[in-house]
């Protein structure tokens, strides 16, 4: 279990709570559509042969413990590495198209996925990024002295999901203990980007605060599983 899996669990749990359920959905052509299931994805960078990126979407993430999310991400990535048929199919289609049409074909294939269609023969997966996605930076420890955060440009219409949470580096910051005592603490840099089609500023702030609360004390993330209760 890594901080990425903890963040995925925190996001899923927050989206499943009564006050924030209306943030759970997908965006298509400027319109927000609510979704019944809380599906959270993460984007992982592949190294070595076949370098690139892979998307692992965990369905019903709010109904899985943090360890279960970690196992599901690992299973999906292993399956993709063994059978990258969808990625190869899409690449073949794009290469077969005239260069001038590749942008249009890419947009159409993406649109089919956002509409909830699953067409393996075309390399199309239904809502591949789910209702929220978690990105982790940096990918390389040698870059950890430069903290980068990703802020998607929502105006382009090519957003992966209405909610994007980016995990940056860990830095040491001063913390006030008492009026005369100062100490230091390790702080994780987290950036939350919420489409205003999904929520207004007040609701987006409430969501960010809830994710912050859950990630500050990860022991409460899986308390319902420990007590035998079920997430909803």
mmCIF file of C-alpha atoms in Angstrom:
data_model
loop_
_atom_site.group_PDB
_atom_site.id
_atom_site.type_symbol
_atom_site.label_atom_id
_atom_site.label_comp_id
_atom_site.label_asym_id
_atom_site.label_seq_id
_atom_site.Cartn_x
_atom_site.Cartn_y
_atom_site.Cartn_z
ATOM 1 C CA UNK A 1 0.000 0.000 0.000
ATOM 2 C CA UNK A 2 1.349 3.403 -1.029
ATOM 3 C CA UNK A 3 0.220 6.981 -0.546
ATOM 4 C CA UNK A 4 -1.445 6.748 -3.981
ATOM 5 C CA UNK A 5 -3.744 3.966 -2.764
ATOM 6 C CA UNK A 6 -4.483 5.904 0.435
ATOM 7 C CA UNK A 7 -5.454 8.934 -1.655
ATOM 8 C CA UNK A 8 -7.653 6.802 -3.936
ATOM 9 C CA UNK A 9 -9.463 5.396 -0.906
ATOM 10 C CA UNK A 10 -9.874 8.866 0.633
ATOM 11 C CA UNK A 11 -11.292 10.300 -2.608
ATOM 12 C CA UNK A 12 -13.677 7.363 -3.053
ATOM 13 C CA UNK A 13 -14.886 7.552 0.538
ATOM 14 C CA UNK A 14 -15.461 11.307 0.317
ATOM 15 C CA UNK A 15 -17.439 10.946 -2.938
ATOM 16 C CA UNK A 16 -19.659 8.288 -1.373
ATOM 17 C CA UNK A 17 -20.707 10.464 1.579
ATOM 18 C CA UNK A 18 -24.155 12.040 1.531
ATOM 19 C CA UNK A 19 -23.054 15.682 1.356
ATOM 20 C CA UNK A 20 -20.665 15.040 -1.540
ATOM 21 C CA UNK A 21 -22.388 12.376 -3.642
ATOM 22 C CA UNK A 22 -23.478 14.926 -6.238
ATOM 23 C CA UNK A 23 -19.780 15.384 -7.160
ATOM 24 C CA UNK A 24 -19.573 11.780 -8.329
ATOM 25 C CA UNK A 25 -20.027 11.687 -12.089
ATOM 26 C CA UNK A 26 -18.463 12.252 -15.491
ATOM 27 C CA UNK A 27 -18.340 15.277 -17.757
ATOM 28 C CA UNK A 28 -19.226 15.187 -21.411
ATOM 29 C CA UNK A 29 -19.417 18.129 -23.827
ATOM 30 C CA UNK A 30 -19.701 20.635 -20.974
ATOM 31 C CA UNK A 31 -22.431 18.731 -19.145
ATOM 32 C CA UNK A 32 -22.023 16.829 -15.885
ATOM 33 C CA UNK A 33 -23.724 13.430 -15.543
ATOM 34 C CA UNK A 34 -24.024 11.783 -12.093
ATOM 35 C CA UNK A 35 -22.821 8.191 -11.751
ATOM 36 C CA UNK A 36 -24.100 5.473 -9.436
ATOM 37 C CA UNK A 37 -20.697 3.873 -8.815
ATOM 38 C CA UNK A 38 -17.592 5.528 -7.395
ATOM 39 C CA UNK A 39 -14.771 4.569 -9.777
ATOM 40 C CA UNK A 40 -11.311 6.024 -9.077
ATOM 41 C CA UNK A 41 -8.313 5.666 -11.370
ATOM 42 C CA UNK A 42 -4.583 6.244 -11.231
ATOM 43 C CA UNK A 43 -2.078 6.785 -14.010
ATOM 44 C CA UNK A 44 1.159 4.815 -13.731
ATOM 45 C CA UNK A 45 4.300 5.348 -15.748
ATOM 46 C CA UNK A 46 5.817 2.248 -17.377
ATOM 47 C CA UNK A 47 9.571 1.947 -17.725
ATOM 48 C CA UNK A 48 11.816 -0.174 -19.911
ATOM 49 C CA UNK A 49 10.421 -1.927 -22.961
ATOM 50 C CA UNK A 50 7.038 -0.556 -23.928
ATOM 51 C CA UNK A 51 7.569 2.604 -21.868
ATOM 52 C CA UNK A 52 4.546 4.840 -21.570
ATOM 53 C CA UNK A 53 1.604 5.205 -19.230
ATOM 54 C CA UNK A 54 -1.110 2.858 -18.025
ATOM 55 C CA UNK A 55 -4.457 3.750 -16.483
ATOM 56 C CA UNK A 56 -5.822 1.524 -13.721
ATOM 57 C CA UNK A 57 -9.474 2.186 -12.873
ATOM 58 C CA UNK A 58 -10.790 0.644 -9.654
ATOM 59 C CA UNK A 59 -14.561 0.234 -9.842
ATOM 60 C CA UNK A 60 -16.659 0.696 -6.696
ATOM 61 C CA UNK A 61 -13.546 1.944 -4.889
ATOM 62 C CA UNK A 62 -15.645 3.123 -1.947
ATOM 63 C CA UNK A 63 -16.580 -0.502 -1.270
ATOM 64 C CA UNK A 64 -12.967 -1.694 -1.086
ATOM 65 C CA UNK A 65 -10.458 -1.273 1.758
ATOM 66 C CA UNK A 66 -7.184 0.493 1.017
ATOM 67 C CA UNK A 67 -5.356 -2.818 0.696
ATOM 68 C CA UNK A 68 -8.040 -4.065 -1.674
ATOM 69 C CA UNK A 69 -7.564 -0.996 -3.869
ATOM 70 C CA UNK A 70 -3.803 -1.608 -3.945
ATOM 71 C CA UNK A 71 -4.327 -5.238 -4.963
ATOM 72 C CA UNK A 72 -6.818 -4.287 -7.676
ATOM 73 C CA UNK A 73 -4.453 -1.674 -9.145
ATOM 74 C CA UNK A 74 -1.673 -4.275 -9.197
ATOM 75 C CA UNK A 75 -3.957 -6.840 -10.840
ATOM 76 C CA UNK A 76 -5.065 -4.408 -13.550
ATOM 77 C CA UNK A 77 -1.529 -3.291 -14.357
ATOM 78 C CA UNK A 78 -0.313 -6.897 -14.478
ATOM 79 C CA UNK A 79 -3.178 -7.815 -16.804
ATOM 80 C CA UNK A 80 -2.414 -4.863 -19.066
ATOM 81 C CA UNK A 81 1.256 -5.819 -19.258
ATOM 82 C CA UNK A 82 0.338 -9.381 -20.225
ATOM 83 C CA UNK A 83 -2.384 -8.434 -22.674
ATOM 84 C CA UNK A 84 -1.996 -4.880 -24.029
ATOM 85 C CA UNK A 85 -4.524 -5.596 -26.785
ATOM 86 C CA UNK A 86 -6.597 -2.435 -26.321
ATOM 87 C CA UNK A 87 -3.589 -0.111 -26.523
ATOM 88 C CA UNK A 88 -2.241 -1.936 -29.583
ATOM 89 C CA UNK A 89 -5.640 -1.818 -31.280
ATOM 90 C CA UNK A 90 -5.924 1.926 -30.820
ATOM 91 C CA UNK A 91 -2.372 2.516 -32.034
ATOM 92 C CA UNK A 92 -3.060 0.371 -35.113
ATOM 93 C CA UNK A 93 -6.212 2.346 -35.912
ATOM 94 C CA UNK A 94 -4.440 5.672 -35.566
ATOM 95 C CA UNK A 95 -1.520 4.575 -37.707
ATOM 96 C CA UNK A 96 -3.930 3.351 -40.379
ATOM 97 C CA UNK A 97 -5.671 6.728 -40.513
ATOM 98 C CA UNK A 98 -4.417 9.651 -42.579
ATOM 99 C CA UNK A 99 -2.452 12.041 -40.378
ATOM 100 C CA UNK A 100 -5.043 14.796 -40.815
ATOM 101 C CA UNK A 101 -7.774 12.565 -39.395
ATOM 102 C CA UNK A 102 -5.924 11.189 -36.376
ATOM 103 C CA UNK A 103 -7.070 13.992 -34.083
ATOM 104 C CA UNK A 104 -10.691 13.431 -35.068
ATOM 105 C CA UNK A 105 -10.438 9.653 -34.614
ATOM 106 C CA UNK A 106 -8.803 10.077 -31.193
ATOM 107 C CA UNK A 107 -11.604 12.405 -30.131
ATOM 108 C CA UNK A 108 -14.301 10.023 -31.378
ATOM 109 C CA UNK A 109 -12.773 7.033 -29.583
ATOM 110 C CA UNK A 110 -12.495 9.070 -26.401
ATOM 111 C CA UNK A 111 -16.093 10.196 -26.769
ATOM 112 C CA UNK A 112 -17.313 6.603 -27.086
ATOM 113 C CA UNK A 113 -15.555 5.752 -23.834
ATOM 114 C CA UNK A 114 -16.971 8.776 -22.039
ATOM 115 C CA UNK A 115 -20.444 7.761 -23.180
ATOM 116 C CA UNK A 116 -19.966 4.520 -21.253
ATOM 117 C CA UNK A 117 -19.372 2.238 -24.239
ATOM 118 C CA UNK A 118 -16.944 -0.657 -23.948
ATOM 119 C CA UNK A 119 -15.671 -1.720 -27.405
ATOM 120 C CA UNK A 120 -12.497 -3.854 -27.114
ATOM 121 C CA UNK A 121 -12.223 -4.256 -30.888
ATOM 122 C CA UNK A 122 -11.692 -0.485 -31.167
ATOM 123 C CA UNK A 123 -9.558 -0.201 -28.047
ATOM 124 C CA UNK A 124 -12.349 1.679 -26.260
ATOM 125 C CA UNK A 125 -12.924 1.282 -22.505
ATOM 126 C CA UNK A 126 -15.999 2.719 -20.815
ATOM 127 C CA UNK A 127 -15.116 5.833 -18.763
ATOM 128 C CA UNK A 128 -11.448 4.769 -18.444
ATOM 129 C CA UNK A 129 -10.616 7.426 -15.838
ATOM 130 C CA UNK A 130 -13.749 6.914 -13.755
ATOM 131 C CA UNK A 131 -15.248 9.757 -11.748
ATOM 132 C CA UNK A 132 -11.901 10.806 -10.243
ATOM 133 C CA UNK A 133 -8.243 10.161 -10.927
ATOM 134 C CA UNK A 134 -5.160 10.315 -8.687
ATOM 135 C CA UNK A 135 -1.763 11.260 -10.122
ATOM 136 C CA UNK A 136 1.522 10.894 -8.270
ATOM 137 C CA UNK A 137 4.598 13.035 -8.931
ATOM 138 C CA UNK A 138 7.547 12.845 -9.152
ATOM 139 C CA UNK A 139 8.049 9.518 -10.905
ATOM 140 C CA UNK A 140 11.789 9.598 -10.311
ATOM 141 C CA UNK A 141 13.414 9.993 -6.876
ATOM 142 C CA UNK A 142 16.202 12.018 -8.474
ATOM 143 C CA UNK A 143 13.615 14.703 -9.266
ATOM 144 C CA UNK A 144 12.241 14.902 -5.735
ATOM 145 C CA UNK A 145 14.025 18.209 -5.051
ATOM 146 C CA UNK A 146 11.739 19.853 -7.625
ATOM 147 C CA UNK A 147 8.100 19.587 -6.580
ATOM 148 C CA UNK A 148 5.756 19.630 -9.574
ATOM 149 C CA UNK A 149 1.962 19.606 -9.484
ATOM 150 C CA UNK A 150 -0.381 19.051 -12.406
ATOM 151 C CA UNK A 151 -3.314 21.384 -12.970
ATOM 152 C CA UNK A 152 -5.360 20.148 -15.971
ATOM 153 C CA UNK A 153 -6.692 22.797 -18.326
ATOM 154 C CA UNK A 154 -10.418 22.116 -18.032
ATOM 155 C CA UNK A 155 -11.301 24.568 -20.776
ATOM 156 C CA UNK A 156 -9.836 22.254 -23.430
ATOM 157 C CA UNK A 157 -12.642 19.710 -23.026
ATOM 158 C CA UNK A 158 -10.082 16.889 -22.778
ATOM 159 C CA UNK A 159 -10.286 16.385 -19.005
ATOM 160 C CA UNK A 160 -9.633 12.837 -17.793
ATOM 161 C CA UNK A 161 -12.208 13.086 -14.986
ATOM 162 C CA UNK A 162 -14.145 15.875 -13.221
ATOM 163 C CA UNK A 163 -11.878 15.449 -10.182
ATOM 164 C CA UNK A 164 -8.083 15.159 -10.381
ATOM 165 C CA UNK A 165 -5.960 14.791 -7.255
ATOM 166 C CA UNK A 166 -2.205 15.208 -7.722
ATOM 167 C CA UNK A 167 0.249 14.059 -5.064
ATOM 168 C CA UNK A 168 3.512 15.988 -5.073
ATOM 169 C CA UNK A 169 6.619 15.686 -2.935
ATOM 170 C CA UNK A 170 7.000 15.603 0.833
ATOM 171 C CA UNK A 171 8.619 18.657 2.393
ATOM 172 C CA UNK A 172 9.532 19.700 5.911
ATOM 173 C CA UNK A 173 7.634 22.705 7.257
ATOM 174 C CA UNK A 174 7.631 24.484 10.616
ATOM 175 C CA UNK A 175 4.768 23.723 12.983
ATOM 176 C CA UNK A 176 3.735 25.748 16.032
ATOM 177 C CA UNK A 177 3.320 23.555 19.113
ATOM 178 C CA UNK A 178 2.830 26.295 21.708
ATOM 179 C CA UNK A 179 3.271 30.047 21.790
ATOM 180 C CA UNK A 180 6.951 29.581 22.600
ATOM 181 C CA UNK A 181 7.723 26.243 20.935
ATOM 182 C CA UNK A 182 8.299 25.569 17.261
ATOM 183 C CA UNK A 183 8.954 22.187 15.669
ATOM 184 C CA UNK A 184 9.053 20.713 12.170
ATOM 185 C CA UNK A 185 6.823 18.206 10.414
ATOM 186 C CA UNK A 186 6.814 16.333 7.112
ATOM 187 C CA UNK A 187 3.979 17.561 4.875
ATOM 188 C CA UNK A 188 2.657 15.926 1.703
ATOM 189 C CA UNK A 189 1.867 18.377 -1.091
ATOM 190 C CA UNK A 190 -1.588 17.596 -2.538
ATOM 191 C CA UNK A 191 -3.374 19.471 -5.327
ATOM 192 C CA UNK A 192 -7.119 18.991 -5.840
ATOM 193 C CA UNK A 193 -8.696 20.108 -9.115
ATOM 194 C CA UNK A 194 -12.502 19.979 -9.323
ATOM 195 C CA UNK A 195 -14.446 20.898 -12.438
ATOM 196 C CA UNK A 196 -16.990 23.605 -11.718
ATOM 197 C CA UNK A 197 -19.424 21.607 -13.835
ATOM 198 C CA UNK A 198 -19.445 19.096 -10.982
ATOM 199 C CA UNK A 199 -19.542 21.478 -8.042
ATOM 200 C CA UNK A 200 -19.429 25.111 -7.038
ATOM 201 C CA UNK A 201 -16.463 26.535 -5.162
ATOM 202 C CA UNK A 202 -18.017 25.938 -1.743
ATOM 203 C CA UNK A 203 -18.721 22.269 -2.457
ATOM 204 C CA UNK A 204 -15.274 21.794 -3.999
ATOM 205 C CA UNK A 205 -13.704 23.231 -0.845
ATOM 206 C CA UNK A 206 -15.783 20.879 1.308
ATOM 207 C CA UNK A 207 -14.573 17.934 -0.767
ATOM 208 C CA UNK A 208 -10.924 19.006 -0.468
ATOM 209 C CA UNK A 209 -11.280 19.441 3.295
ATOM 210 C CA UNK A 210 -12.774 15.962 3.661
ATOM 211 C CA UNK A 211 -9.995 14.359 1.602
ATOM 212 C CA UNK A 212 -7.441 16.235 3.705
ATOM 213 C CA UNK A 213 -9.070 14.993 6.906
ATOM 214 C CA UNK A 214 -9.102 11.382 5.717
ATOM 215 C CA UNK A 215 -5.509 11.448 4.510
ATOM 216 C CA UNK A 216 -4.285 13.089 7.713
ATOM 217 C CA UNK A 217 -5.501 10.083 9.692
ATOM 218 C CA UNK A 218 -5.452 7.032 7.349
ATOM 219 C CA UNK A 219 -6.525 4.764 10.237
ATOM 220 C CA UNK A 220 -10.112 5.994 9.817
ATOM 221 C CA UNK A 221 -10.219 5.101 6.117
ATOM 222 C CA UNK A 222 -10.961 1.425 6.724
ATOM 223 C CA UNK A 223 -12.719 1.600 10.078
ATOM 224 C CA UNK A 224 -16.003 0.346 8.580
ATOM 225 C CA UNK A 225 -14.245 -2.796 7.344
ATOM 226 C CA UNK A 226 -12.674 -3.316 10.728
ATOM 227 C CA UNK A 227 -16.058 -3.080 12.452
ATOM 228 C CA UNK A 228 -17.815 -5.225 9.862
ATOM 229 C CA UNK A 229 -19.842 -2.344 8.435
ATOM 230 C CA UNK A 230 -20.129 -1.674 4.741
ATOM 231 C CA UNK A 231 -19.283 1.485 2.826
ATOM 232 C CA UNK A 232 -22.028 3.100 0.844
#
